[in-house]
Short mmCIF file of C-alpha atoms and ligand atoms in Angstrom, two decimals:
data_model
loop_
_atom_site.label_atom_id
_atom_site.label_comp_id
_atom_site.label_asym_id
_atom_site.label_seq_id
_atom_site.Cartn_x
_atom_site.Cartn_y
_atom_site.Cartn_z
CA MET A 208 -17.42 19.68 -7.16
CA LYS A 209 -19.05 16.39 -8.21
CA VAL A 210 -19.84 13.16 -6.38
CA SER A 211 -21.01 9.85 -7.82
CA GLU A 212 -21.74 6.38 -6.41
CA ARG A 213 -21.87 2.95 -7.99
CA LYS A 214 -22.98 -0.36 -6.57
CA ILE A 215 -20.44 -3.19 -6.50
CA LYS A 216 -21.59 -6.80 -6.03
CA LEU A 217 -18.92 -9.45 -5.54
CA SER A 218 -20.44 -12.86 -4.69
CA ALA A 219 -22.12 -12.31 -1.29
CA ASN A 220 -20.49 -8.92 -0.82
CA GLU A 221 -22.30 -5.72 -1.75
CA PHE A 222 -20.81 -2.28 -1.24
CA ASP A 223 -20.43 1.05 -3.02
CA GLU A 224 -17.64 2.91 -4.74
CA ILE A 225 -17.89 6.67 -4.18
CA THR A 226 -16.04 9.11 -6.46
CA LEU A 227 -15.33 12.75 -5.62
CA GLU A 228 -14.14 15.17 -8.32
CA ASN A 229 -13.16 18.83 -8.24
CA SER A 230 -13.08 21.35 -11.09
CA ASN A 231 -9.33 20.76 -11.65
CA GLY A 232 -10.10 17.17 -12.56
CA ILE A 233 -8.74 15.63 -9.36
CA ARG A 234 -10.72 12.46 -8.76
CA ILE A 235 -10.71 10.34 -5.59
CA SER A 236 -12.55 7.03 -5.44
CA PHE A 237 -13.01 4.76 -2.44
CA LEU A 238 -15.10 1.79 -1.36
CA SER A 239 -17.54 1.66 1.52
CA TYR A 240 -15.77 -1.70 2.15
CA GLY A 241 -12.68 -1.02 4.24
CA GLY A 242 -12.72 2.64 3.20
CA ILE A 243 -10.37 1.37 0.51
CA ILE A 244 -9.01 4.16 -1.71
CA THR A 245 -8.97 2.82 -5.28
CA ARG A 246 -8.02 6.02 -7.09
CA ILE A 247 -6.36 9.37 -6.53
CA GLU A 248 -6.10 10.90 -9.99
CA VAL A 249 -4.01 14.07 -10.21
CA PRO A 250 -2.48 15.96 -13.19
CA ASP A 251 1.20 15.94 -14.14
CA HIS A 252 2.90 19.17 -15.22
CA GLN A 253 1.36 18.78 -18.68
CA GLY A 254 -2.13 18.27 -17.25
CA LYS A 255 -2.24 14.49 -17.80
CA LEU A 256 -4.45 12.90 -15.13
CA GLU A 257 -3.20 9.56 -13.78
CA ASN A 258 -3.90 7.39 -10.75
CA ILE A 259 -1.08 7.72 -8.20
CA VAL A 260 -2.26 5.02 -5.76
CA LEU A 261 -1.76 1.29 -6.14
CA ALA A 262 -5.01 -0.43 -7.13
CA TYR A 263 -6.10 -3.92 -8.15
CA GLU A 264 -7.15 -4.78 -11.70
CA ASN A 265 -9.99 -6.95 -10.34
CA TYR A 266 -12.14 -5.70 -7.48
CA GLU A 267 -12.53 -9.25 -6.13
CA ASP A 268 -8.92 -8.96 -4.96
CA TYR A 269 -9.94 -6.20 -2.53
CA LEU A 270 -11.83 -8.84 -0.52
CA SER A 271 -8.57 -10.54 0.53
CA ASN A 272 -6.10 -7.66 -0.08
CA PRO A 273 -3.02 -9.10 1.72
CA GLY A 274 -1.09 -5.87 1.16
CA TYR A 275 -3.90 -3.67 2.55
CA LEU A 276 -3.92 -1.58 -0.66
CA GLY A 277 -5.76 1.66 0.09
CA SER A 278 -7.31 0.34 3.30
CA ILE A 279 -8.42 1.98 6.51
CA ILE A 280 -6.37 0.27 9.24
CA GLY A 281 -7.64 -0.18 12.81
CA ARG A 282 -8.22 -0.49 15.75
CA THR A 283 -4.44 -0.19 15.65
CA ALA A 284 -1.93 0.16 12.83
CA GLY A 285 1.36 -1.69 12.66
CA ARG A 286 2.50 -4.62 14.75
CA ILE A 287 1.80 -5.11 18.47
CA LYS A 288 4.65 -7.12 20.01
CA ASN A 289 3.65 -10.63 21.09
CA GLY A 290 -0.02 -9.77 20.41
CA TYR A 291 -1.01 -8.44 23.83
CA PHE A 292 -1.37 -5.27 25.84
CA THR A 293 -2.46 -4.40 29.37
CA ILE A 294 -4.75 -1.67 30.67
CA ASP A 295 -5.11 -1.14 34.44
CA GLY A 296 -3.35 -4.44 35.03
CA ARG A 297 -5.72 -6.44 32.83
CA ARG A 298 -4.13 -8.28 29.89
CA TYR A 299 -5.81 -8.32 26.48
CA ASN A 300 -4.75 -11.01 24.01
CA LEU A 301 -4.95 -10.32 20.28
CA ALA A 302 -4.83 -12.51 17.18
CA LYS A 303 -1.22 -13.25 16.24
CA ASN A 304 -1.60 -12.75 12.49
CA TYR A 305 1.94 -11.43 12.03
CA GLY A 306 4.04 -14.35 13.29
CA GLU A 307 4.25 -13.97 17.07
CA ASN A 308 2.84 -10.45 16.77
CA SER A 309 -0.56 -8.95 16.03
CA GLY A 310 -0.75 -6.68 13.01
CA HIS A 311 -3.06 -4.04 11.50
CA GLY A 312 -5.98 -4.65 13.82
CA GLY A 313 -5.81 -8.45 13.81
CA ALA A 314 -7.27 -11.24 11.71
CA LYS A 315 -10.33 -9.16 10.77
CA GLY A 316 -9.35 -5.52 11.19
CA PHE A 317 -11.16 -2.34 10.18
CA ASP A 318 -10.15 -2.97 6.54
CA LYS A 319 -12.56 -5.91 6.34
CA TYR A 320 -15.85 -4.23 7.20
CA VAL A 321 -18.50 -2.37 5.19
CA TYR A 322 -19.07 1.16 6.54
CA ASN A 323 -22.22 3.23 6.58
CA TYR A 324 -21.59 6.47 4.78
CA GLU A 325 -23.09 9.93 4.51
CA ILE A 326 -22.25 12.54 1.86
CA SER A 327 -22.19 16.28 2.67
CA GLU A 328 -21.85 18.64 -0.29
CA ALA A 329 -20.66 22.22 0.07
CA GLU A 330 -19.71 24.72 -2.65
CA ASN A 331 -15.94 24.10 -2.51
CA ARG A 332 -15.74 20.77 -0.73
CA ILE A 333 -17.40 17.38 -0.40
CA ASP A 334 -17.15 15.32 2.82
CA VAL A 335 -18.00 11.66 3.13
CA ASP A 336 -18.35 10.24 6.65
CA LEU A 337 -17.69 6.49 6.85
CA SER A 338 -18.74 5.05 10.19
CA ARG A 339 -19.24 1.80 12.11
CA VAL A 340 -19.41 0.48 15.63
CA SER A 341 -16.61 -1.88 16.64
CA PRO A 342 -18.14 -4.05 19.38
CA HIS A 343 -16.54 -4.56 22.81
CA MET A 344 -13.77 -7.22 22.53
CA GLU A 345 -13.76 -7.20 18.71
CA GLU A 346 -10.37 -8.75 17.86
CA GLY A 347 -9.64 -8.70 21.62
CA TYR A 348 -9.86 -4.91 22.09
CA PRO A 349 -11.96 -3.65 25.06
CA GLY A 350 -14.71 -1.06 24.68
CA GLU A 351 -17.52 -0.54 22.23
CA LEU A 352 -15.89 1.93 19.81
CA TYR A 353 -17.83 4.29 17.57
CA VAL A 354 -15.45 5.09 14.72
CA LYS A 355 -15.83 7.66 11.94
CA VAL A 356 -13.44 8.30 9.05
CA THR A 357 -14.13 11.38 6.93
CA TYR A 358 -12.73 11.73 3.41
CA SER A 359 -12.88 15.32 2.13
CA LEU A 360 -11.90 16.71 -1.27
CA SER A 361 -11.75 20.48 -1.83
CA GLU A 362 -11.50 22.84 -4.79
CA ASP A 363 -8.03 23.85 -3.57
CA ASP A 364 -6.75 20.33 -4.42
CA THR A 365 -6.47 19.17 -0.82
CA PHE A 366 -7.67 15.76 0.37
CA ILE A 367 -8.24 15.36 4.10
CA ILE A 368 -8.64 12.13 6.06
CA GLN A 369 -10.03 12.67 9.56
CA TYR A 370 -10.26 9.79 12.09
CA SER A 371 -12.57 10.07 15.07
CA GLY A 372 -13.16 7.49 17.83
CA VAL A 373 -14.96 7.26 21.15
CA SER A 374 -15.05 4.11 23.28
CA SER A 375 -17.19 2.89 26.20
CA GLU A 376 -14.03 1.65 27.96
CA ASP A 377 -10.31 2.53 27.97
CA THR A 378 -8.86 0.95 24.83
CA LEU A 379 -6.19 1.31 22.12
CA PHE A 380 -6.95 3.44 19.05
CA ASN A 381 -4.37 4.13 16.33
CA MET A 382 -5.78 4.30 12.79
CA THR A 383 -4.17 5.04 9.45
CA ASN A 384 -4.75 4.65 5.73
CA HIS A 385 -2.58 2.18 3.86
CA SER A 386 -2.50 3.68 0.36
CA TYR A 387 0.66 3.07 -1.65
CA PHE A 388 1.85 5.97 -3.82
CA ASN A 389 3.79 6.25 -7.07
CA LEU A 390 3.53 9.81 -8.46
CA SER A 391 4.76 8.76 -11.92
CA GLY A 392 1.32 7.29 -12.62
CA SER A 393 2.94 3.96 -13.56
CA PHE A 394 3.48 1.14 -11.06
CA ASP A 395 5.96 -0.47 -13.40
CA GLU A 396 8.42 2.26 -12.37
CA SER A 397 10.60 1.89 -9.27
CA ILE A 398 9.89 4.13 -6.30
CA LYS A 399 13.63 4.54 -5.74
CA TYR A 400 13.86 7.68 -7.88
CA HIS A 401 11.11 9.54 -6.06
CA GLU A 402 12.36 12.26 -3.75
CA LEU A 403 11.18 12.29 -0.14
CA PHE A 404 11.29 14.76 2.77
CA ILE A 405 10.27 13.75 6.32
CA ASP A 406 10.27 16.26 9.15
CA ALA A 407 11.75 13.85 11.69
CA ASP A 408 14.97 13.81 13.73
CA HIS A 409 14.39 10.26 15.02
CA TYR A 410 13.02 6.94 13.83
CA SER A 411 11.88 3.91 15.80
CA GLU A 412 14.34 1.00 15.85
CA ILE A 413 12.72 -2.37 15.04
CA ASP A 414 13.66 -5.87 16.16
CA GLU A 415 13.92 -8.95 13.95
CA SER A 416 10.12 -9.31 14.02
CA LYS A 417 9.81 -5.67 12.84
CA THR A 418 8.23 -4.37 16.05
CA PRO A 419 9.61 -1.32 17.91
CA THR A 420 12.34 -1.98 20.47
CA GLY A 421 11.63 1.38 22.14
CA ASN A 422 14.94 2.89 21.01
CA LEU A 423 14.64 6.11 19.05
CA ILE A 424 17.58 6.48 16.68
CA GLU A 425 18.78 9.85 15.42
CA VAL A 426 18.46 10.01 11.63
CA ALA A 427 21.58 12.19 11.27
CA ASP A 428 24.29 10.51 9.17
CA THR A 429 22.09 7.47 8.53
CA PRO A 430 20.04 6.27 5.50
CA PHE A 431 17.00 7.44 7.48
CA ASP A 432 17.88 11.13 7.19
CA PHE A 433 15.13 12.67 5.02
CA ARG A 434 15.33 16.09 6.64
CA TYR A 435 16.10 17.35 3.14
CA MET A 436 14.60 16.13 -0.16
CA ARG A 437 16.52 13.17 -1.48
CA GLU A 438 15.92 10.05 -3.53
CA ILE A 439 14.32 7.19 -1.62
CA GLY A 440 16.77 4.74 -3.20
CA GLU A 441 19.91 6.76 -2.46
CA GLU A 442 20.92 4.59 0.49
CA MET A 443 18.13 1.99 0.57
CA ASN A 444 20.54 -0.82 -0.35
CA SER A 445 23.17 0.15 2.19
CA GLU A 446 24.53 -2.31 4.75
CA ASP A 447 22.44 -0.61 7.49
CA GLU A 448 21.18 -3.38 9.81
CA GLN A 449 17.74 -1.78 10.17
CA LEU A 450 17.24 -1.70 6.40
CA LYS A 451 18.40 -5.30 6.11
CA ILE A 452 15.88 -6.48 8.73
CA ALA A 453 12.99 -5.01 6.73
CA ASN A 454 14.46 -5.39 3.24
CA GLY A 455 14.01 -1.64 2.86
CA TYR A 456 12.18 1.03 4.86
CA ASP A 457 9.39 -0.24 7.13
CA HIS A 458 9.91 2.11 10.06
CA ALA A 459 8.09 4.76 12.06
CA PHE A 460 9.57 8.27 11.81
CA LEU A 461 8.64 10.54 14.71
CA PHE A 462 7.76 14.08 13.65
CA ARG A 463 9.36 17.13 15.18
CA ASN A 464 6.83 19.05 17.28
CA ASN A 465 6.12 21.86 14.90
CA THR A 466 3.48 22.81 12.38
CA GLY A 467 3.74 22.79 8.59
CA THR A 468 4.63 20.17 6.05
CA LYS A 469 5.62 16.88 7.65
CA ILE A 470 6.13 14.81 4.48
CA ARG A 471 6.89 15.78 0.86
CA LEU A 472 7.02 13.24 -1.96
CA ALA A 473 8.03 14.38 -5.45
CA HIS A 474 8.53 12.80 -8.86
CA ARG A 475 10.76 15.04 -10.97
CA TYR A 476 9.84 13.73 -14.42
CA SER A 477 6.06 14.10 -14.07
CA GLY A 478 6.43 17.20 -11.89
CA ARG A 479 3.88 15.79 -9.41
CA VAL A 480 4.30 16.72 -5.74
CA MET A 481 2.35 15.52 -2.71
CA GLU A 482 2.72 17.30 0.63
CA ILE A 483 1.28 15.98 3.88
CA GLU A 484 0.43 17.86 7.05
CA THR A 485 -0.94 16.14 10.14
CA ASP A 486 -1.56 16.54 13.87
CA ASN A 487 -0.51 12.92 14.33
CA GLN A 488 2.82 11.88 15.84
CA ALA A 489 4.55 9.68 13.27
CA VAL A 490 4.56 8.03 9.87
CA VAL A 491 5.51 4.47 9.01
CA VAL A 492 7.33 4.60 5.66
CA TYR A 493 7.00 1.25 3.91
CA THR A 494 8.74 1.01 0.54
CA GLN A 495 6.60 -1.98 -0.50
CA ASN A 496 9.56 -4.26 0.07
CA PHE A 497 7.60 -7.33 -0.94
CA SER A 498 4.91 -8.27 -3.43
CA GLN A 499 2.26 -10.95 -3.08
CA GLY A 500 2.13 -11.07 -6.88
CA GLN A 501 -0.94 -8.83 -7.03
CA ILE A 502 -2.37 -8.12 -10.49
CA ILE A 503 -2.62 -4.35 -10.45
CA GLN A 504 -4.49 -1.78 -12.50
CA GLY A 505 -3.32 -2.12 -16.11
CA GLY A 506 -2.85 -5.89 -15.74
CA SER A 507 0.80 -6.13 -14.73
CA THR A 508 2.07 -8.17 -11.78
CA LEU A 509 3.28 -6.03 -8.90
CA GLU A 510 7.04 -6.13 -8.31
CA PRO A 511 8.72 -4.98 -5.04
CA TYR A 512 9.67 -1.28 -4.59
CA ARG A 513 7.09 0.05 -7.05
CA SER A 514 5.34 2.29 -4.49
CA VAL A 515 5.65 3.75 -1.01
CA ALA A 516 3.05 3.56 1.77
CA LEU A 517 3.05 6.63 4.04
CA GLU A 518 1.08 5.35 7.03
CA VAL A 519 0.55 8.41 9.23
CA GLN A 520 -0.14 7.13 12.77
CA LYS A 521 1.15 6.92 16.31
CA PRO A 522 4.24 4.75 16.84
CA PRO A 523 3.10 1.10 17.07
CA VAL A 524 3.18 -0.72 20.44
CA GLY A 525 6.45 -2.64 20.69
CA SER A 526 8.55 -4.58 23.20
CA ASN A 527 7.36 -4.31 26.82
CA GLU A 528 4.38 -2.31 25.53
CA VAL A 529 6.61 0.61 24.60
CA PHE A 530 4.67 3.53 23.03
CA LYS A 531 1.37 2.03 24.32
CA GLU A 532 0.53 5.35 26.00
CA CYS A 533 0.48 6.98 22.54
CA SER A 534 -2.40 4.74 21.43
CA LEU A 535 -4.41 4.78 24.68
CA LEU A 536 -7.96 6.12 24.24
CA PRO A 537 -9.63 6.85 27.62
CA SER A 538 -13.29 5.81 27.93
CA ASN A 539 -15.89 8.30 26.70
CA HIS A 540 -13.17 10.61 25.31
CA THR A 541 -13.54 11.49 21.61
CA GLN A 542 -10.19 11.54 19.87
CA VAL A 543 -9.83 13.19 16.45
CA THR A 544 -6.75 13.26 14.21
CA SER A 545 -6.43 14.66 10.69
CA THR A 546 -4.06 14.15 7.78
CA ILE A 547 -4.05 16.66 4.91
CA PHE A 548 -2.73 15.73 1.46
CA ARG A 549 -1.93 18.57 -0.95
CA PHE A 550 -1.34 17.86 -4.64
CA PHE A 551 0.39 20.22 -7.09
CA THR A 552 2.99 20.19 -9.87
CA GLU A 553 6.43 21.74 -10.37
CA ASP A 554 8.13 22.06 -13.73
CA SER A 555 11.17 19.80 -13.73
CA GLU A 556 14.26 21.77 -14.69
C1 G6D B 787 4.50 -5.95 5.55
O1 G6D B 787 6.03 -5.15 7.22
C2 G6D B 787 5.09 -4.73 6.23
C3 G6D B 787 4.01 -3.90 6.88
O2 G6D B 787 4.57 -2.70 7.42
C4 G6D B 787 2.96 -3.55 5.83
O3 G6D B 787 1.97 -2.75 6.41
C5 G6D B 787 2.38 -4.85 5.29
O4 G6D B 787 3.41 -5.62 4.69
C6 G6D B 787 1.32 -4.59 4.23
O5 G6D B 787 4.06 -6.83 6.53
#
């Protein structure tokens, strides 16, 4: 196992890029700014190492990062309907940065801060703890929140993201990582031909503003049925009203309550496979239905549907504060959730 750090200075902003590498050549790089993952390099079935996460060509673009490429998201992921929530009868108003809703932690969410970090090296694994204190009423959320995100790479080709939070007052806490994946190693290739499995019988219906209505819809006989591996694009252009609202997938899938692999993404031609296990409740699958014209690694301009974000999280808080109880963090209670990514290859037939 190897770890390296390099200083990055962008105008008034100074932060570090940390790179972890194991003996199989898997390399994971991330910034102490926003915990932004800039690289996950894994081999294809011929041993060719390529970056499978969407990254900017110029690091300055990470300072604005409208698509949240690679970012830690918090205090809450997704949209909160009408930008408010109540706890014990008290109403908390949030920045409405997503139309009439609040999104991804507000105007300055967890993706826009520099984190302290500490590296712990063991024989077969390296952990990096990224931490900060989110002050009481930051972005309208009650409670002083101590937050720690741990990135761990192991010799067995697993990458673990662990989120830990403890707050001085009851608050909402629902973090994720917003990396976008394309296992082909090229972001000029459509994501539609990747195969996807999601261990979910239901998904969360969204309204026109893309916030949860509270209805859970059975995936059976719908374009949202990924209970078996199938191409993402197979039914993505169907006349399904939910797909038309979001211009693709942008929905929370609620996992069945069992252990084992929750998500499997595969790219037949390269042979790359990524499996995800988690103790979290859901995943928002976002097929990058839009592009803000980002100039991405390699210099090309990002087109829609060139990657998929797999935002493991609790279901976002929707109409009439539905699902709020999933994100509630009682005062002085430490909550920890983990998401495990496994990378391997399969020979395509
Ligand atoms: C769009 O609706 C999507 C979100 O789900 C995504 O997280 C964001 O772009 C980056 O707003």
